[in-house]
Tab-separated table of C-alpha atoms in Angstrom:
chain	number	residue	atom	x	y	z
A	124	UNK	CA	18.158	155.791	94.632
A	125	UNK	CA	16.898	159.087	95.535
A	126	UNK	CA	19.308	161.425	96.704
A	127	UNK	CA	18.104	161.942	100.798
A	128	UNK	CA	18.564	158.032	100.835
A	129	UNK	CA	22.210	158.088	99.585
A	130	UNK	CA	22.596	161.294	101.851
A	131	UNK	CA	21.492	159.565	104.880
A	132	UNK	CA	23.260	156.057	104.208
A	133	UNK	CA	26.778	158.552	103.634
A	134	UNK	CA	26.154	160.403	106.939
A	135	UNK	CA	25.674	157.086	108.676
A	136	UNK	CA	28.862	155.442	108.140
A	137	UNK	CA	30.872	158.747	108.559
A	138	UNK	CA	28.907	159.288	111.939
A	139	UNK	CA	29.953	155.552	113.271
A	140	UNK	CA	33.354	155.644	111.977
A	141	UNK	CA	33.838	159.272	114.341
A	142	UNK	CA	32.462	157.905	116.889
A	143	UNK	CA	34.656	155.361	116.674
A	144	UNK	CA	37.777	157.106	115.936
A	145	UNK	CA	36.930	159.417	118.942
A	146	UNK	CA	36.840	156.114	121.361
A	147	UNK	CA	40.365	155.233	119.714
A	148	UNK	CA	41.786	158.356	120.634
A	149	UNK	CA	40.589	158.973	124.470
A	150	UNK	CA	41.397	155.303	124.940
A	151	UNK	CA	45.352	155.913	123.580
A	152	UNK	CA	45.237	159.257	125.217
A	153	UNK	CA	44.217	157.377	128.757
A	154	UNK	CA	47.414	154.841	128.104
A	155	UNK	CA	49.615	157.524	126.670
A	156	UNK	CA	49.150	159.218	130.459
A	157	UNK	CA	49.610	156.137	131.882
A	158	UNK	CA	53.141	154.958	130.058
A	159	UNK	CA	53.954	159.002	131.114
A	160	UNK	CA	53.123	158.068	134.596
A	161	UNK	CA	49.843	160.565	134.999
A	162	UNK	CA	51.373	161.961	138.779
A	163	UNK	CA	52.904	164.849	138.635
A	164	UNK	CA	52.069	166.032	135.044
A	165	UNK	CA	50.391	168.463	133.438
A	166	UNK	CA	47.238	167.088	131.953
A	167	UNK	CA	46.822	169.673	129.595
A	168	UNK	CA	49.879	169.266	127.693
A	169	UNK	CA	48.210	165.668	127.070
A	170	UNK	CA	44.323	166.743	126.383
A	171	UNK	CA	44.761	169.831	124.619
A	172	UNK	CA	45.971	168.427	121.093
A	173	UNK	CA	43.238	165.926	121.711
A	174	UNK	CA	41.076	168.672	121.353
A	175	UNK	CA	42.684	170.085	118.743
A	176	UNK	CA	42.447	167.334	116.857
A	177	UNK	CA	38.327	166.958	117.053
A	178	UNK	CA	38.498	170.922	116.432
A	179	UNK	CA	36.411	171.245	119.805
A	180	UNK	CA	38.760	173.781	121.514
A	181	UNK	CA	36.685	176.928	120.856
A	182	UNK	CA	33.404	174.927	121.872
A	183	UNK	CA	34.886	173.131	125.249
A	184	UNK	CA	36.740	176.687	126.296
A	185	UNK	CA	33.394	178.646	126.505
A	186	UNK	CA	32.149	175.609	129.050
A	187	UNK	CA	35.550	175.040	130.929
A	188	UNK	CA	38.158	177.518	131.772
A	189	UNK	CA	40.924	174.586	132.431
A	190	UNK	CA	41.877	171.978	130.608
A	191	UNK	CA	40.837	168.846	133.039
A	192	UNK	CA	41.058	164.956	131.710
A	193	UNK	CA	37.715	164.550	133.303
A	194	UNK	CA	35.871	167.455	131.684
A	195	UNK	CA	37.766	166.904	128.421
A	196	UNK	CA	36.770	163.182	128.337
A	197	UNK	CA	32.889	164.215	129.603
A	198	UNK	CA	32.954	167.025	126.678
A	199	UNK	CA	33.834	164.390	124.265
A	200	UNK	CA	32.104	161.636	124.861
A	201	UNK	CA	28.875	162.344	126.765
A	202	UNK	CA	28.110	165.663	126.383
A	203	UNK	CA	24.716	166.347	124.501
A	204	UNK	CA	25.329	169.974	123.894
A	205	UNK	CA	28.582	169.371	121.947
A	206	UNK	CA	27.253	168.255	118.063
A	207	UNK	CA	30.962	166.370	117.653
A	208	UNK	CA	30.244	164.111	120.852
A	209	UNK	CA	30.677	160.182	120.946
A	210	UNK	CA	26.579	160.501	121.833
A	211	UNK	CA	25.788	162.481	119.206
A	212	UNK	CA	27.563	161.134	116.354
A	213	UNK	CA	25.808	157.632	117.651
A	214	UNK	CA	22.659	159.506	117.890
A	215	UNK	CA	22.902	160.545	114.402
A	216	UNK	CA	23.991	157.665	112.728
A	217	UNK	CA	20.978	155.707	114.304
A	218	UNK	CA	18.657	158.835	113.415
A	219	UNK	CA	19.580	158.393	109.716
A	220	UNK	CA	19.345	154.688	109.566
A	221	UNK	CA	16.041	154.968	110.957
A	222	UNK	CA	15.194	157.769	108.476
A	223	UNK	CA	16.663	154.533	105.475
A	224	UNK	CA	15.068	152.251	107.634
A	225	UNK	CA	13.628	150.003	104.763
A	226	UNK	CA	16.598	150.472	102.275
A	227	UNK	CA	19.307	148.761	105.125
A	228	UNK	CA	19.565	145.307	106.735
A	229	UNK	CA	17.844	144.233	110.166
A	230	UNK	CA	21.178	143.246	111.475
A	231	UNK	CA	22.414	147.499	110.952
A	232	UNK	CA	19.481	148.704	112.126
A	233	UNK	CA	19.572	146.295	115.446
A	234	UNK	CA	23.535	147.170	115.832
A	235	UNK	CA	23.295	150.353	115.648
A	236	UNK	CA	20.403	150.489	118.294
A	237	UNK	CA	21.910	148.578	120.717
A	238	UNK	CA	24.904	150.787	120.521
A	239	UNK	CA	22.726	153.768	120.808
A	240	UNK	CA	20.459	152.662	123.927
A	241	UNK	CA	24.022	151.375	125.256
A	242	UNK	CA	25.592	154.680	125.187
A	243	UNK	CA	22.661	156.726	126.567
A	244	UNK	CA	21.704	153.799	128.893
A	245	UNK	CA	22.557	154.128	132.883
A	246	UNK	CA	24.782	151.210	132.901
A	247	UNK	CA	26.967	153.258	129.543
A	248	UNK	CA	27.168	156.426	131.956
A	249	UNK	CA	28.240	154.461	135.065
A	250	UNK	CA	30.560	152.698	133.056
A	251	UNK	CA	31.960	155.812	131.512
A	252	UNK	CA	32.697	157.160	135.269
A	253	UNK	CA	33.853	154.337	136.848
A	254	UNK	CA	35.809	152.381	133.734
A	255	UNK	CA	36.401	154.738	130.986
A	256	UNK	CA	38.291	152.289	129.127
A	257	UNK	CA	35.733	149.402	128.942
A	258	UNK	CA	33.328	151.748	128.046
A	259	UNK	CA	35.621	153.147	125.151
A	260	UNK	CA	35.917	149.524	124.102
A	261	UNK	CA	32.469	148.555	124.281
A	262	UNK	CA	31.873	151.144	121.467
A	263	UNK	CA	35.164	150.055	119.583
A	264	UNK	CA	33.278	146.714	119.713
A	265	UNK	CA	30.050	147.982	118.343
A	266	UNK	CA	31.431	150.473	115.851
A	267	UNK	CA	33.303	146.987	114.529
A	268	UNK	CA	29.912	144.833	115.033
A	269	UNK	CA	28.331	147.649	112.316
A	270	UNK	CA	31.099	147.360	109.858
A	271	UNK	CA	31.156	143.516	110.065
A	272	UNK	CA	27.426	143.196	109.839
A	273	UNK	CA	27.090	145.755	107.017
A	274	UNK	CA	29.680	143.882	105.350
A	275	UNK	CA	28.093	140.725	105.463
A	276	UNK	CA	24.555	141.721	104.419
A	277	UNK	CA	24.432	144.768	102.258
A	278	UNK	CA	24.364	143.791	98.298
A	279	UNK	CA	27.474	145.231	96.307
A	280	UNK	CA	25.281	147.997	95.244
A	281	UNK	CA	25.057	151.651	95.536
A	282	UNK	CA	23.720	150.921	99.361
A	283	UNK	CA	27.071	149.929	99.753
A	284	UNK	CA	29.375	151.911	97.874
A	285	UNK	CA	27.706	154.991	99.685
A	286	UNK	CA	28.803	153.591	103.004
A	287	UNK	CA	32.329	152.679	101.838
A	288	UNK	CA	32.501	156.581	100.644
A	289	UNK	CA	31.535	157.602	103.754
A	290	UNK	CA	33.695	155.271	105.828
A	291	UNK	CA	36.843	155.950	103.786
A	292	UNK	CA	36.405	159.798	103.899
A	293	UNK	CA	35.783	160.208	107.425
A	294	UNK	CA	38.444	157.677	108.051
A	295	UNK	CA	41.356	159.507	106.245
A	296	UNK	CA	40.426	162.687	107.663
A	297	UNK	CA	40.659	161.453	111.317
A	298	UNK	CA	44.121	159.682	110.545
A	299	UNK	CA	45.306	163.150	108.633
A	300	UNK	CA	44.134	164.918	112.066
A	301	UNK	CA	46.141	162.359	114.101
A	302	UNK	CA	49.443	162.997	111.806
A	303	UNK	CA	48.945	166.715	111.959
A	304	UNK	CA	48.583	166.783	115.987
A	305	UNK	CA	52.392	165.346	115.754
A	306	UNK	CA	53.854	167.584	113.147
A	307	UNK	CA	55.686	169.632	115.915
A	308	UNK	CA	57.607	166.955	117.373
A	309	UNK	CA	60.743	165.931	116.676
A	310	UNK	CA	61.787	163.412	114.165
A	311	UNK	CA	64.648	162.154	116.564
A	312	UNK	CA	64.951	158.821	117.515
A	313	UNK	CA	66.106	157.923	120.987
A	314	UNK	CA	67.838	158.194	122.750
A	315	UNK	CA	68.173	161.927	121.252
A	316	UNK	CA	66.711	163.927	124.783
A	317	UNK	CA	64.206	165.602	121.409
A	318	UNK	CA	62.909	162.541	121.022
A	319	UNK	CA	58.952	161.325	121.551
A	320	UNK	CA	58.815	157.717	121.657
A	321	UNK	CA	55.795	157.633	123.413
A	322	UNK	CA	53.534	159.991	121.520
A	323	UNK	CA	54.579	157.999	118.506
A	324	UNK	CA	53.572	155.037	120.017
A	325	UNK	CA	50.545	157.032	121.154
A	326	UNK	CA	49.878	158.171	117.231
A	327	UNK	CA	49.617	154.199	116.228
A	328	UNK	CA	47.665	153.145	118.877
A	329	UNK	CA	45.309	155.819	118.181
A	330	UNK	CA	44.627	153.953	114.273
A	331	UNK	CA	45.063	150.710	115.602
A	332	UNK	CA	48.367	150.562	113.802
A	333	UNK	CA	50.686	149.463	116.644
A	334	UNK	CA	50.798	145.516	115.712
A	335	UNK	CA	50.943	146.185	111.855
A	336	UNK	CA	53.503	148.591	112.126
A	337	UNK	CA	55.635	146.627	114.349
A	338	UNK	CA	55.566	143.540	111.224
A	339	UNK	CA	56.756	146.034	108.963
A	340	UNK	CA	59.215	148.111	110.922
A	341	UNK	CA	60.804	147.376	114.765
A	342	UNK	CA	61.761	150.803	115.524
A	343	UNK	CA	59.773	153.665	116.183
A	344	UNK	CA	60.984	155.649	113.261
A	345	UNK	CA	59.177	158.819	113.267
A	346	UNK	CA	59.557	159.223	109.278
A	347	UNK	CA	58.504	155.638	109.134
A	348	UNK	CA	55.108	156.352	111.230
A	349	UNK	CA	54.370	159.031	109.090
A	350	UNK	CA	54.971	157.323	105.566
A	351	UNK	CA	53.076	153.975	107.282
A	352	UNK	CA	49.802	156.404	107.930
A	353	UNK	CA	50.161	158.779	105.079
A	354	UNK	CA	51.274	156.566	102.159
A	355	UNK	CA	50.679	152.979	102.651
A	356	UNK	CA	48.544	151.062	100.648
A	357	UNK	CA	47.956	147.619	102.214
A	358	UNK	CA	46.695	149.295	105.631
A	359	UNK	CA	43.406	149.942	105.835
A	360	UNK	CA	43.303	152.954	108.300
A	361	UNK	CA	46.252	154.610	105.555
A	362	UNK	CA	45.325	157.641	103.938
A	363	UNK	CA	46.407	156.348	100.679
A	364	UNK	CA	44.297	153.398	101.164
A	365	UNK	CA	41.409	154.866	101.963
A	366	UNK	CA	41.251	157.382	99.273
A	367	UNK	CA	41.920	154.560	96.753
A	368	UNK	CA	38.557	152.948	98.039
A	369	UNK	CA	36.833	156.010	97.879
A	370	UNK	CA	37.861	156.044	94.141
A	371	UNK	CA	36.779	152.479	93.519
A	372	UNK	CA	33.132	153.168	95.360
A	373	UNK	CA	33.190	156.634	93.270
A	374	UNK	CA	33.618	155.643	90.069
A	375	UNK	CA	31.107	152.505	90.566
A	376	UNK	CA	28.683	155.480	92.132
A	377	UNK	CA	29.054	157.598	88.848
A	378	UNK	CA	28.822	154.664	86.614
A	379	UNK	CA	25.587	153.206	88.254
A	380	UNK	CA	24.005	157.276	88.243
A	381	UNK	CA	24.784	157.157	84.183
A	382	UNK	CA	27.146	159.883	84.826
A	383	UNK	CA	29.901	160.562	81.736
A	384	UNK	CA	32.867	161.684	80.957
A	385	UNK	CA	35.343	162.409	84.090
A	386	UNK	CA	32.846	164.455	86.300
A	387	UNK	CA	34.722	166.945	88.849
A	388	UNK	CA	33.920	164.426	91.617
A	389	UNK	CA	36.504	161.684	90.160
A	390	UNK	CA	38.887	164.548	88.845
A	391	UNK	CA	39.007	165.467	92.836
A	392	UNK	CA	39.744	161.890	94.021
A	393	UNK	CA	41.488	159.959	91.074
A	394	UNK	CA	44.409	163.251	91.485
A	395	UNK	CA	44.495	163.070	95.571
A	396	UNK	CA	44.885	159.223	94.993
A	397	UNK	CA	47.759	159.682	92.075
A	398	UNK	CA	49.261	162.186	94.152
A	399	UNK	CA	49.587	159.562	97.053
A	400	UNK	CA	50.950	157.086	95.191
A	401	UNK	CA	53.978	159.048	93.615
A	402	UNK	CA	54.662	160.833	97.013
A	403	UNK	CA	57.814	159.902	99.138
A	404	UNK	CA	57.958	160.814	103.108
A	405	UNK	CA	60.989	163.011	102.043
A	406	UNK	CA	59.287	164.977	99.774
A	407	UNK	CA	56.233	165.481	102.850
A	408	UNK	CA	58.939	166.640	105.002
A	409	UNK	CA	60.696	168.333	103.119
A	410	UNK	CA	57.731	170.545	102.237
A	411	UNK	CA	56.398	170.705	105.649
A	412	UNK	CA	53.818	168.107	107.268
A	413	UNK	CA	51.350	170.622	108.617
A	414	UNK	CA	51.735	172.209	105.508
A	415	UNK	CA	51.137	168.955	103.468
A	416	UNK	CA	48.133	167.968	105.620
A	417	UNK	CA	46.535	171.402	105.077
A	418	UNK	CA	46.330	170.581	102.143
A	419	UNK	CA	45.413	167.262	102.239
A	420	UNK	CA	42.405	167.836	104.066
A	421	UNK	CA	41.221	171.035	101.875
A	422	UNK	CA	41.318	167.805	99.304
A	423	UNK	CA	39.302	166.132	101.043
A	424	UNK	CA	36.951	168.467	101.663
A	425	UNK	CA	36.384	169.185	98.102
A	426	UNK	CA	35.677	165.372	97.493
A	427	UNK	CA	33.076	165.632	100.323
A	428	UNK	CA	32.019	168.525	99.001
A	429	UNK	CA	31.468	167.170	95.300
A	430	UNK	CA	29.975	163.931	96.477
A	431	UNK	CA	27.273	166.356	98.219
A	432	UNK	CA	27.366	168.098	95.059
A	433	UNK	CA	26.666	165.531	92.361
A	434	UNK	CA	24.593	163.362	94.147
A	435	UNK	CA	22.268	165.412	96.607
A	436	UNK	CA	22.086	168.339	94.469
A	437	UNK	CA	22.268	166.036	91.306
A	438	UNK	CA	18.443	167.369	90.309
A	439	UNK	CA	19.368	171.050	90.490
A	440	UNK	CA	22.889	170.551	88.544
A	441	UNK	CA	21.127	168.558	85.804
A	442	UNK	CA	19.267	171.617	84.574
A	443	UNK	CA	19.614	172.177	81.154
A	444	UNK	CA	22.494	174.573	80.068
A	445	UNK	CA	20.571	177.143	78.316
A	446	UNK	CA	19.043	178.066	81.767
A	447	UNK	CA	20.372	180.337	83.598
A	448	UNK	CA	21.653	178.801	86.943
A	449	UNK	CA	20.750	179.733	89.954
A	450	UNK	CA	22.842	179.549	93.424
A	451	UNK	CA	22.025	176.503	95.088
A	452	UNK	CA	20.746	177.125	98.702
A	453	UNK	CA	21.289	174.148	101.219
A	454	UNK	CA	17.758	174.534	102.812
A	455	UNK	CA	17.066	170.838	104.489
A	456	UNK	CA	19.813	168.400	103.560
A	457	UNK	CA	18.043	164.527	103.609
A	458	UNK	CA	20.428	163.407	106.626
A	459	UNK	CA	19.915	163.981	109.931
A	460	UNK	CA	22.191	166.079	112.065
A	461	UNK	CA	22.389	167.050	115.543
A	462	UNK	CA	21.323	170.291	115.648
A	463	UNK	CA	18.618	170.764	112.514
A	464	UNK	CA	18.522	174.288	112.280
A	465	UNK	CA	22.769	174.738	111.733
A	466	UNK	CA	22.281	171.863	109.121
A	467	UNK	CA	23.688	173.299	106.844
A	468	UNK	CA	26.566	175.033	108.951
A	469	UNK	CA	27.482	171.720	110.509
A	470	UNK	CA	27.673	169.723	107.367
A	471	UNK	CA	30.248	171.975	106.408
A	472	UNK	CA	32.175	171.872	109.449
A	473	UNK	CA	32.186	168.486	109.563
A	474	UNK	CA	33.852	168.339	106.455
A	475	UNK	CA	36.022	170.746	107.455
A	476	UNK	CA	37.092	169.392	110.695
C-alpha cells in the first residue's frame, strides 16, 4: 500500500470519530444545562471546559470576548474558519476518502457524502439553529452508519487495520480529554454539598457510557467513573480498550509491511497497553489524574507520532545505515487537512490536542 493511501485512510477514521465525539459532547453539554436548570446560571462555567477540552479556547477567544452557548456551539460545530469544527473534520474525512477513492467501498464513500452535503446543506444549518440536538444526532447517526458500513465491507486487511488505528487513537484521546476536564472535582459522593453528580453523569453521557455503566455499577461513584473510562477492557469507548486494539491492528500493520524485530512503534503501544492493564484507580489518584492523563496523552502522541513515522516516512527511514541521515522535513503529508499550507502544524496539533 503506498504510504499517502494508508495516510489518508488513518486521517479518515480519526476525522469521523472527532466529529463524532464533538456531537457527543455539545449534545451532553445541552442536557447537562438542562438537568442544572439553564435559568439563572452562568453558561460559562458549563461551555468553557467544553472548550478546553477540544483545545479551542485560544482560537474561539480571539473571535468572541464572552463565553455564550450559542457562539460556543456555532464555533464548534459550523464554523469554517475553525480547522477543529464538526464541518471541517467531516470535510476532511470526505476529502481523503475521495483522495482513496478506489482503495474504499461504495457504501463509505456514499456515507460519508451524505453526511458531508447533510452538514453543509440548508436544511443541516436550519436544523442546527432551530434543533441543535437532532442535528447533533443526525451526525451521531451517520458517524455510526460509517463505522457499521466500513465494518461490513472492508476486507481484514491493511485497509482496515489503518482505520481501526485511527479510530482507536482518536477515540482514547477524546475519552482521556473528557476524564481530564473532571480532574478538579470532587470525588465525594452525595449527598457530600462537594459533590458533582451531575457532571459525572454528564462525563458518561458524553462516551455513551451511561447504560453500560449503570449494569456494572448503580451509584455514581466518581472513582468508579474514572476506573470504568480509564481501565476497562470490555468497553469499547475505554482507554484501555482502545489502546489494546490499536496494538492488535499495529502489530498486524508491522507484520503485513515485513517489519522485524519490536520496532519503536509497538515498543510505544504494547508498554501504554501493559501499563493499563496493571494500573489500579488508586494508584491514578493517588498520583494525580491530570497528572496521569498528561501523561497519557504525551503516550499517545508518540504512538501517533511513530505510526506517521514508520509508515509515511517508511521510504526515508529505510535508508541504508551507512548513509548519513538527514532530518526529515514534513513538506506535503498524503492526507488532506483543512488548512494545506499549516499541514504540517496541524497534524501535530491534532495529535497533540
Amino acid at each position: 500500500m503506498l504510504s499517502r493511501v494508508a495516510d489518508s485512510i488513518y486521517w479518515m477514521a480519526r476525522y469521523v470519530e472527532r466529529a463524532e465525539n464533538l456531537s457527543r459532547l455539545l449534545l451532553s453539554t445541552q442536557d447537562l444545562l438542562l438537568d442544572a436548570g439553564a435559568e439563572g446560571v452562568d453558561e460559562a462555567q458549563f461551555w468553557q471546559p467544553l472548550l478546553a477540552t477540544t483545545g479551542d479556547e485560544e482560537a474561539y477567544f480571539g473571535l468572541h470576548k464572552k463565553i455564550k452557548g450559542k457562539d460556543v456551539t456555532d464555533f464548534l460545530a459550523l464554523r469554517a474558519d475553525n480547522p477543529n469544527s464538526m464541518l471541517n473534520s467531516i470535510r476532511a474525512a470526505r476529502e481523503n476518502a475521495r483522495t482513496v477513492r478506489d482503495q474504499i467501498s461504495d457504501e463509505i464513500w456514499e456515507s460519508l457524502n451524505s453526511l458531508r452535503l447533510f452538514v453543509e446543506s440548508a436544511e443541516g444549518k436550519a436544523m442546527h439553529r432551530t434543533q441543535s440536538a437532532a442535528f447533533y444526532e443526525r451526525v451521531l447517526r451517520g458517524s455510526y452508519e460509517f463505522q457499521g458500513v466500513a465494518d461490513s465491507t472492508t476486507p481484514r486487511g491493511e485497509i482496515w487495520y489503518f482505520l481501526r488505528v485511527g479510530t482507536c487513537l482518536e477515540r482514547a484521546d477524546k475519552v482521556s480529554r473528557l476524564l481530564d476536564t473532571c480532574s478538579g472535582l470532587s470525588l465525594e459522593l452525595p449527598p457530600s454539598p462537594k459533590a458533582r453528580p451531575l457532571r459525572w453523569a454528564a462525563l458518561l453521557r458524553s462516551c455513551s457510557a451511561w447504560h453500560a455503566f449503570q449494569t456494572k455499577c448503580s451509584r455514581q461513584d466518581p472513582a468508579k467513573i474514572i476506573e470504568y473510562l480509564l481501565l476497562d477492557e470490555t468497553f469499547p469507548r475505554s482507554i484501555a480498550y482502545c489502546v489494546a486494539e490499536a496494538e492488535v491492528a499495529l502489530q498486524a500493520l508491522c507484520a503485513g509491511a515485513g517489519i522485524q524485530g519490536m520496532p519503536p512503534l509497538l515498543r510505544h503501544v504494547g508498554r501504554l497497553r501493559a501499563d493499563l492493564a496493571y494500573t489500579t484507580v488508586e494508584e491514578v489518584l493517588a498520583f494525580g489524574l491530570h497528572e496521569y492523563i498528561d501523561n497519557l496523552q504525551t503516550r499517545l502522541n508518540q504512538i501517533g507520532e511513530a505510526v506517521f513515522q514508520t509508515f509515511v516516512l517508511h521510504a526515508e527511514l529505510a535508508m541504508p545505515a551507512e548513509e548519513p541521515v538527514q532530518e526529515v522535513v514534513i513538506s506535503v503529508p498524503g492526507a488532506y487537512h483543512a488548512h494545506v499550507d499549516e499541514d504540517a502544524q496541524i497534524q501535530q496539533q491534532q495529535q497533540q490536542q
